[in-house]
């Protein structure tokens, strides 16, 4: 099994290294042909406006949308959350509108306002997940099919899931946190080999209503 990491811009190397740490082959994705044979895709942090331009320049939009439509897991961190959002606050057009949320970019201020936090994410186990927030977005609105996975202490939403699409406003890969990547790998395995009853339940790892 191979998991792709969009390597057009941003902190993609850390995701490759995190996948390697859990025994999963991570491949850098820059062209549509790089998606051949991958079972999932990670969209890293970086600059979402630059990602938009490069996704269009290298004709990646259609192939990524098609990969998601086939049920492969797509995981976005920080700017990757903005890339996946159906709506971006301020009226900016969406990039890959796969996740029924509205996001607000740079919700915590400039890079000097970066911080770290421990988050309770039941779908990933009992131990808190450590996240690094760098010019991070937040989720202002979630659609009816979106599960809220994590909130800050003040209630702001920072991680969500809608079927095979997952997004986090923070960087687990910069904190040595592997559980999101393990979840993506599990979902990718299920996508490759859905097994008995697959027609009735697309993603056995999903816990409906988690965190709502």
PDB file of C-alpha atoms in Angstrom:
ATOM      1  CA  UNK A   1       0.000   0.000   0.000  1.00  0.00           C
ATOM      2  CA  UNK A   2       1.175   3.515  -0.853  1.00  0.00           C
ATOM      3  CA  UNK A   3      -0.078   6.829   0.515  1.00  0.00           C
ATOM      4  CA  UNK A   4       0.593   9.913  -1.585  1.00  0.00           C
ATOM      5  CA  UNK A   5       1.639  13.271  -0.134  1.00  0.00           C
ATOM      6  CA  UNK A   6       1.001  16.331  -2.285  1.00  0.00           C
ATOM      7  CA  UNK A   7       4.504  17.733  -2.770  1.00  0.00           C
ATOM      8  CA  UNK A   8       3.828  20.891  -4.761  1.00  0.00           C
ATOM      9  CA  UNK A   9       4.618  23.184  -1.827  1.00  0.00           C
ATOM     10  CA  UNK A  10       4.723  23.167   1.955  1.00  0.00           C
ATOM     11  CA  UNK A  11       5.795  20.754   4.698  1.00  0.00           C
ATOM     12  CA  UNK A  12       5.374  17.489   2.813  1.00  0.00           C
ATOM     13  CA  UNK A  13       8.644  15.850   3.927  1.00  0.00           C
ATOM     14  CA  UNK A  14       7.432  15.556   7.526  1.00  0.00           C
ATOM     15  CA  UNK A  15       4.382  13.621   6.359  1.00  0.00           C
ATOM     16  CA  UNK A  16       6.551  11.266   4.306  1.00  0.00           C
ATOM     17  CA  UNK A  17       8.709  10.667   7.389  1.00  0.00           C
ATOM     18  CA  UNK A  18       5.675  10.081   9.618  1.00  0.00           C
ATOM     19  CA  UNK A  19       4.303   7.507   7.179  1.00  0.00           C
ATOM     20  CA  UNK A  20       7.691   5.811   7.092  1.00  0.00           C
ATOM     21  CA  UNK A  21       7.715   5.723  10.912  1.00  0.00           C
ATOM     22  CA  UNK A  22       4.495   3.672  10.932  1.00  0.00           C
ATOM     23  CA  UNK A  23       5.691   1.336   8.194  1.00  0.00           C
ATOM     24  CA  UNK A  24       3.734   2.843   5.305  1.00  0.00           C
ATOM     25  CA  UNK A  25       5.266   3.840   1.991  1.00  0.00           C
ATOM     26  CA  UNK A  26       4.764   7.530   1.317  1.00  0.00           C
ATOM     27  CA  UNK A  27       5.197   8.843  -2.221  1.00  0.00           C
ATOM     28  CA  UNK A  28       5.609  12.443  -3.331  1.00  0.00           C
ATOM     29  CA  UNK A  29       2.803  13.556  -5.648  1.00  0.00           C
ATOM     30  CA  UNK A  30       3.453  16.385  -8.105  1.00  0.00           C
ATOM     31  CA  UNK A  31       1.743  15.213 -11.297  1.00  0.00           C
ATOM     32  CA  UNK A  32      -1.493  13.333 -12.015  1.00  0.00           C
ATOM     33  CA  UNK A  33       0.521  10.236 -12.941  1.00  0.00           C
ATOM     34  CA  UNK A  34       1.994  10.198  -9.414  1.00  0.00           C
ATOM     35  CA  UNK A  35      -1.455   9.283  -8.109  1.00  0.00           C
ATOM     36  CA  UNK A  36      -1.374   5.951  -9.946  1.00  0.00           C
ATOM     37  CA  UNK A  37      -1.425   3.166  -7.388  1.00  0.00           C
ATOM     38  CA  UNK A  38      -1.853   5.316  -4.276  1.00  0.00           C
ATOM     39  CA  UNK A  39      -4.492   4.308  -1.744  1.00  0.00           C
ATOM     40  CA  UNK A  40      -4.867   7.719  -0.097  1.00  0.00           C
ATOM     41  CA  UNK A  41      -3.539  11.267  -0.191  1.00  0.00           C
ATOM     42  CA  UNK A  42      -2.263  13.779   2.366  1.00  0.00           C
ATOM     43  CA  UNK A  43      -2.385  17.527   1.729  1.00  0.00           C
ATOM     44  CA  UNK A  44       0.285  19.222   3.876  1.00  0.00           C
ATOM     45  CA  UNK A  45       0.494  22.625   5.482  1.00  0.00           C
ATOM     46  CA  UNK A  46       1.942  25.511   3.528  1.00  0.00           C
ATOM     47  CA  UNK A  47       0.399  28.406   1.605  1.00  0.00           C
ATOM     48  CA  UNK A  48      -3.068  27.581   0.320  1.00  0.00           C
ATOM     49  CA  UNK A  49      -2.974  30.327  -2.322  1.00  0.00           C
ATOM     50  CA  UNK A  50       0.246  28.891  -3.736  1.00  0.00           C
ATOM     51  CA  UNK A  51      -1.213  25.385  -3.580  1.00  0.00           C
ATOM     52  CA  UNK A  52      -4.248  26.581  -5.531  1.00  0.00           C
ATOM     53  CA  UNK A  53      -2.050  27.972  -8.294  1.00  0.00           C
ATOM     54  CA  UNK A  54       0.138  24.860  -8.515  1.00  0.00           C
ATOM     55  CA  UNK A  55      -2.794  22.431  -8.368  1.00  0.00           C
ATOM     56  CA  UNK A  56      -4.250  24.209 -11.387  1.00  0.00           C
ATOM     57  CA  UNK A  57      -0.906  24.561 -13.174  1.00  0.00           C
ATOM     58  CA  UNK A  58      -0.210  20.833 -13.011  1.00  0.00           C
ATOM     59  CA  UNK A  59      -3.856  19.797 -13.647  1.00  0.00           C
ATOM     60  CA  UNK A  60      -4.185  18.058 -10.277  1.00  0.00           C
ATOM     61  CA  UNK A  61      -7.707  19.166  -9.402  1.00  0.00           C
ATOM     62  CA  UNK A  62      -9.627  16.566 -11.416  1.00  0.00           C
ATOM     63  CA  UNK A  63      -7.440  13.571 -10.480  1.00  0.00           C
ATOM     64  CA  UNK A  64      -7.606  14.386  -6.760  1.00  0.00           C
ATOM     65  CA  UNK A  65     -11.386  14.850  -6.888  1.00  0.00           C
ATOM     66  CA  UNK A  66     -11.667  11.521  -8.716  1.00  0.00           C
ATOM     67  CA  UNK A  67      -9.481   9.789  -6.100  1.00  0.00           C
ATOM     68  CA  UNK A  68     -11.761  11.086  -3.354  1.00  0.00           C
ATOM     69  CA  UNK A  69     -14.883  10.061  -5.281  1.00  0.00           C
ATOM     70  CA  UNK A  70     -13.550   6.486  -5.373  1.00  0.00           C
ATOM     71  CA  UNK A  71     -13.505   6.490  -1.567  1.00  0.00           C
ATOM     72  CA  UNK A  72      -9.782   6.820  -0.952  1.00  0.00           C
ATOM     73  CA  UNK A  73      -8.970   8.737   2.250  1.00  0.00           C
ATOM     74  CA  UNK A  74      -7.826  12.336   1.867  1.00  0.00           C
ATOM     75  CA  UNK A  75      -6.224  14.046   4.884  1.00  0.00           C
ATOM     76  CA  UNK A  76      -5.427  17.763   5.011  1.00  0.00           C
ATOM     77  CA  UNK A  77      -3.423  19.575   7.692  1.00  0.00           C
ATOM     78  CA  UNK A  78      -3.468  23.357   8.251  1.00  0.00           C
ATOM     79  CA  UNK A  79      -3.453  24.794   4.710  1.00  0.00           C
ATOM     80  CA  UNK A  80      -4.636  21.371   3.563  1.00  0.00           C
ATOM     81  CA  UNK A  81      -7.843  21.991   5.516  1.00  0.00           C
ATOM     82  CA  UNK A  82      -8.375  25.218   3.556  1.00  0.00           C
ATOM     83  CA  UNK A  83      -7.734  23.385   0.286  1.00  0.00           C
ATOM     84  CA  UNK A  84     -10.414  20.801   1.132  1.00  0.00           C
ATOM     85  CA  UNK A  85     -13.087  23.213   2.392  1.00  0.00           C
ATOM     86  CA  UNK A  86     -16.242  23.770   0.403  1.00  0.00           C
ATOM     87  CA  UNK A  87     -16.342  27.380   1.578  1.00  0.00           C
ATOM     88  CA  UNK A  88     -13.552  29.789   2.570  1.00  0.00           C
ATOM     89  CA  UNK A  89     -14.609  32.772   4.684  1.00  0.00           C
ATOM     90  CA  UNK A  90     -14.276  36.053   2.839  1.00  0.00           C
ATOM     91  CA  UNK A  91     -15.634  34.794  -0.456  1.00  0.00           C
ATOM     92  CA  UNK A  92     -12.503  33.165  -1.893  1.00  0.00           C
ATOM     93  CA  UNK A  93     -13.547  30.356  -4.279  1.00  0.00           C
ATOM     94  CA  UNK A  94     -12.930  26.803  -3.045  1.00  0.00           C
ATOM     95  CA  UNK A  95     -10.019  24.741  -4.310  1.00  0.00           C
ATOM     96  CA  UNK A  96     -10.995  21.089  -3.773  1.00  0.00           C
ATOM     97  CA  UNK A  97     -14.511  21.372  -2.282  1.00  0.00           C
ATOM     98  CA  UNK A  98     -14.612  17.907  -0.733  1.00  0.00           C
ATOM     99  CA  UNK A  99     -15.484  18.819   2.847  1.00  0.00           C
ATOM    100  CA  UNK A 100     -18.756  20.532   3.764  1.00  0.00           C
ATOM    101  CA  UNK A 101     -17.275  23.164   6.071  1.00  0.00           C
ATOM    102  CA  UNK A 102     -16.546  26.867   6.119  1.00  0.00           C
ATOM    103  CA  UNK A 103     -13.012  27.703   7.201  1.00  0.00           C
ATOM    104  CA  UNK A 104     -11.432  30.942   8.330  1.00  0.00           C
ATOM    105  CA  UNK A 105      -7.779  31.265   7.383  1.00  0.00           C
ATOM    106  CA  UNK A 106      -5.128  32.596   9.802  1.00  0.00           C
ATOM    107  CA  UNK A 107      -7.687  32.502  12.604  1.00  0.00           C
ATOM    108  CA  UNK A 108      -5.095  32.875  15.363  1.00  0.00           C
ATOM    109  CA  UNK A 109      -3.035  35.690  13.878  1.00  0.00           C
ATOM    110  CA  UNK A 110       0.463  35.782  12.474  1.00  0.00           C
ATOM    111  CA  UNK A 111       3.233  33.196  12.809  1.00  0.00           C
ATOM    112  CA  UNK A 112       4.377  34.869  16.039  1.00  0.00           C
ATOM    113  CA  UNK A 113       1.057  33.766  17.525  1.00  0.00           C
ATOM    114  CA  UNK A 114       1.742  30.084  16.893  1.00  0.00           C
ATOM    115  CA  UNK A 115       1.055  27.728  19.787  1.00  0.00           C
ATOM    116  CA  UNK A 116       0.744  24.079  20.769  1.00  0.00           C
ATOM    117  CA  UNK A 117      -2.161  22.294  22.421  1.00  0.00           C
ATOM    118  CA  UNK A 118      -3.245  18.883  23.644  1.00  0.00           C
ATOM    119  CA  UNK A 119      -6.565  17.843  22.137  1.00  0.00           C
ATOM    120  CA  UNK A 120      -9.095  15.224  23.130  1.00  0.00           C
ATOM    121  CA  UNK A 121      -9.909  13.201  20.003  1.00  0.00           C
ATOM    122  CA  UNK A 122     -11.852  10.076  21.034  1.00  0.00           C
ATOM    123  CA  UNK A 123     -11.631   8.453  17.600  1.00  0.00           C
ATOM    124  CA  UNK A 124      -7.838   8.324  18.055  1.00  0.00           C
ATOM    125  CA  UNK A 125      -7.874   6.884  21.574  1.00  0.00           C
ATOM    126  CA  UNK A 126      -7.859   8.023  25.178  1.00  0.00           C
ATOM    127  CA  UNK A 127      -4.520   9.846  25.194  1.00  0.00           C
ATOM    128  CA  UNK A 128      -4.613  13.523  24.118  1.00  0.00           C
ATOM    129  CA  UNK A 129      -3.246  14.376  20.690  1.00  0.00           C
ATOM    130  CA  UNK A 130      -0.547  17.054  20.628  1.00  0.00           C
ATOM    131  CA  UNK A 131      -0.971  19.565  17.834  1.00  0.00           C
ATOM    132  CA  UNK A 132       1.158  22.443  16.571  1.00  0.00           C
ATOM    133  CA  UNK A 133      -0.813  25.469  15.353  1.00  0.00           C
ATOM    134  CA  UNK A 134       1.031  27.727  12.878  1.00  0.00           C
ATOM    135  CA  UNK A 135      -1.049  30.444  11.173  1.00  0.00           C
ATOM    136  CA  UNK A 136      -3.829  27.916  11.537  1.00  0.00           C
ATOM    137  CA  UNK A 137      -7.398  28.053  10.231  1.00  0.00           C
ATOM    138  CA  UNK A 138     -10.507  27.184  12.199  1.00  0.00           C
ATOM    139  CA  UNK A 139     -13.836  25.725  11.131  1.00  0.00           C
ATOM    140  CA  UNK A 140     -16.707  28.217  11.370  1.00  0.00           C
ATOM    141  CA  UNK A 141     -19.442  25.931  10.033  1.00  0.00           C
ATOM    142  CA  UNK A 142     -19.929  22.196   9.599  1.00  0.00           C
ATOM    143  CA  UNK A 143     -22.437  20.497   7.326  1.00  0.00           C
ATOM    144  CA  UNK A 144     -24.853  17.827   8.567  1.00  0.00           C
ATOM    145  CA  UNK A 145     -22.650  14.924   7.450  1.00  0.00           C
ATOM    146  CA  UNK A 146     -19.482  16.279   9.055  1.00  0.00           C
ATOM    147  CA  UNK A 147     -18.196  14.800  12.320  1.00  0.00           C
ATOM    148  CA  UNK A 148     -16.389  17.177  14.655  1.00  0.00           C
ATOM    149  CA  UNK A 149     -13.282  15.365  15.865  1.00  0.00           C
ATOM    150  CA  UNK A 150     -11.629  18.029  18.014  1.00  0.00           C
ATOM    151  CA  UNK A 151     -12.231  21.398  19.610  1.00  0.00           C
ATOM    152  CA  UNK A 152     -10.018  23.773  21.524  1.00  0.00           C
ATOM    153  CA  UNK A 153     -10.916  24.540  25.128  1.00  0.00           C
ATOM    154  CA  UNK A 154     -12.809  27.623  23.945  1.00  0.00           C
ATOM    155  CA  UNK A 155     -14.987  25.451  21.702  1.00  0.00           C
ATOM    156  CA  UNK A 156     -13.494  26.360  18.349  1.00  0.00           C
ATOM    157  CA  UNK A 157     -13.489  23.427  15.905  1.00  0.00           C
ATOM    158  CA  UNK A 158     -10.030  22.312  14.737  1.00  0.00           C
ATOM    159  CA  UNK A 159     -10.496  18.804  13.310  1.00  0.00           C
ATOM    160  CA  UNK A 160     -13.321  17.290  11.258  1.00  0.00           C
ATOM    161  CA  UNK A 161     -14.218  14.274   9.162  1.00  0.00           C
ATOM    162  CA  UNK A 162     -16.774  13.678   6.424  1.00  0.00           C
ATOM    163  CA  UNK A 163     -16.721  10.059   5.294  1.00  0.00           C
ATOM    164  CA  UNK A 164     -13.289   9.567   3.699  1.00  0.00           C
ATOM    165  CA  UNK A 165     -12.173  13.208   4.041  1.00  0.00           C
ATOM    166  CA  UNK A 166     -10.316  14.301   7.204  1.00  0.00           C
ATOM    167  CA  UNK A 167      -8.889  17.715   8.029  1.00  0.00           C
ATOM    168  CA  UNK A 168      -6.999  19.193  10.973  1.00  0.00           C
ATOM    169  CA  UNK A 169      -6.180  22.856  11.527  1.00  0.00           C
ATOM    170  CA  UNK A 170      -2.912  21.871  13.190  1.00  0.00           C
ATOM    171  CA  UNK A 171       0.233  19.875  12.420  1.00  0.00           C
ATOM    172  CA  UNK A 172       0.305  16.458  14.128  1.00  0.00           C
ATOM    173  CA  UNK A 173       3.349  15.503  12.060  1.00  0.00           C
ATOM    174  CA  UNK A 174       5.431  18.293  13.639  1.00  0.00           C
ATOM    175  CA  UNK A 175       4.638  16.994  17.119  1.00  0.00           C
ATOM    176  CA  UNK A 176       5.724  13.404  16.486  1.00  0.00           C
ATOM    177  CA  UNK A 177       2.068  12.368  16.491  1.00  0.00           C
ATOM    178  CA  UNK A 178       1.274   9.363  14.281  1.00  0.00           C
ATOM    179  CA  UNK A 179      -2.329   8.484  15.069  1.00  0.00           C
ATOM    180  CA  UNK A 180      -3.922  10.529  12.286  1.00  0.00           C
ATOM    181  CA  UNK A 181      -1.587   8.864   9.801  1.00  0.00           C
ATOM    182  CA  UNK A 182      -2.428   5.455  11.241  1.00  0.00           C
ATOM    183  CA  UNK A 183      -6.132   6.247  10.790  1.00  0.00           C
ATOM    184  CA  UNK A 184      -5.527   7.240   7.175  1.00  0.00           C
ATOM    185  CA  UNK A 185      -3.554   4.022   6.602  1.00  0.00           C
ATOM    186  CA  UNK A 186      -6.376   1.958   8.114  1.00  0.00           C
ATOM    187  CA  UNK A 187      -8.935   3.703   5.921  1.00  0.00           C
ATOM    188  CA  UNK A 188      -6.719   3.167   2.880  1.00  0.00           C
ATOM    189  CA  UNK A 189      -6.486  -0.542   3.644  1.00  0.00           C
ATOM    190  CA  UNK A 190     -10.264  -0.739   3.922  1.00  0.00           C
ATOM    191  CA  UNK A 191     -10.587   1.134   0.636  1.00  0.00           C
ATOM    192  CA  UNK A 192      -8.248  -1.336  -1.074  1.00  0.00           C
ATOM    193  CA  UNK A 193      -9.923  -4.406   0.443  1.00  0.00           C
ATOM    194  CA  UNK A 194     -13.389  -3.483   1.742  1.00  0.00           C
ATOM    195  CA  UNK A 195     -14.313  -7.052   2.579  1.00  0.00           C
ATOM    196  CA  UNK A 196     -17.687  -8.499   3.415  1.00  0.00           C
ATOM    197  CA  UNK A 197     -20.515  -5.990   3.758  1.00  0.00           C
ATOM    198  CA  UNK A 198     -18.635  -3.190   2.052  1.00  0.00           C
ATOM    199  CA  UNK A 199     -21.703  -2.207   0.102  1.00  0.00           C
ATOM    200  CA  UNK A 200     -23.508  -1.426   3.331  1.00  0.00           C
ATOM    201  CA  UNK A 201     -20.761   0.355   5.241  1.00  0.00           C
ATOM    202  CA  UNK A 202     -18.076   2.271   3.377  1.00  0.00           C
ATOM    203  CA  UNK A 203     -15.818   3.171   6.294  1.00  0.00           C
ATOM    204  CA  UNK A 204     -15.945   0.787   9.280  1.00  0.00           C
ATOM    205  CA  UNK A 205     -13.593   3.037  11.291  1.00  0.00           C
ATOM    206  CA  UNK A 206     -16.041   5.923  11.285  1.00  0.00           C
ATOM    207  CA  UNK A 207     -17.899   6.578  14.519  1.00  0.00           C
ATOM    208  CA  UNK A 208     -21.063   8.397  13.522  1.00  0.00           C
ATOM    209  CA  UNK A 209     -21.688  11.615  15.366  1.00  0.00           C
ATOM    210  CA  UNK A 210     -18.329  11.610  17.135  1.00  0.00           C
ATOM    211  CA  UNK A 211     -17.685  14.866  18.906  1.00  0.00           C
ATOM    212  CA  UNK A 212     -20.923  16.559  17.903  1.00  0.00           C
TER     213      UNK A 212
END
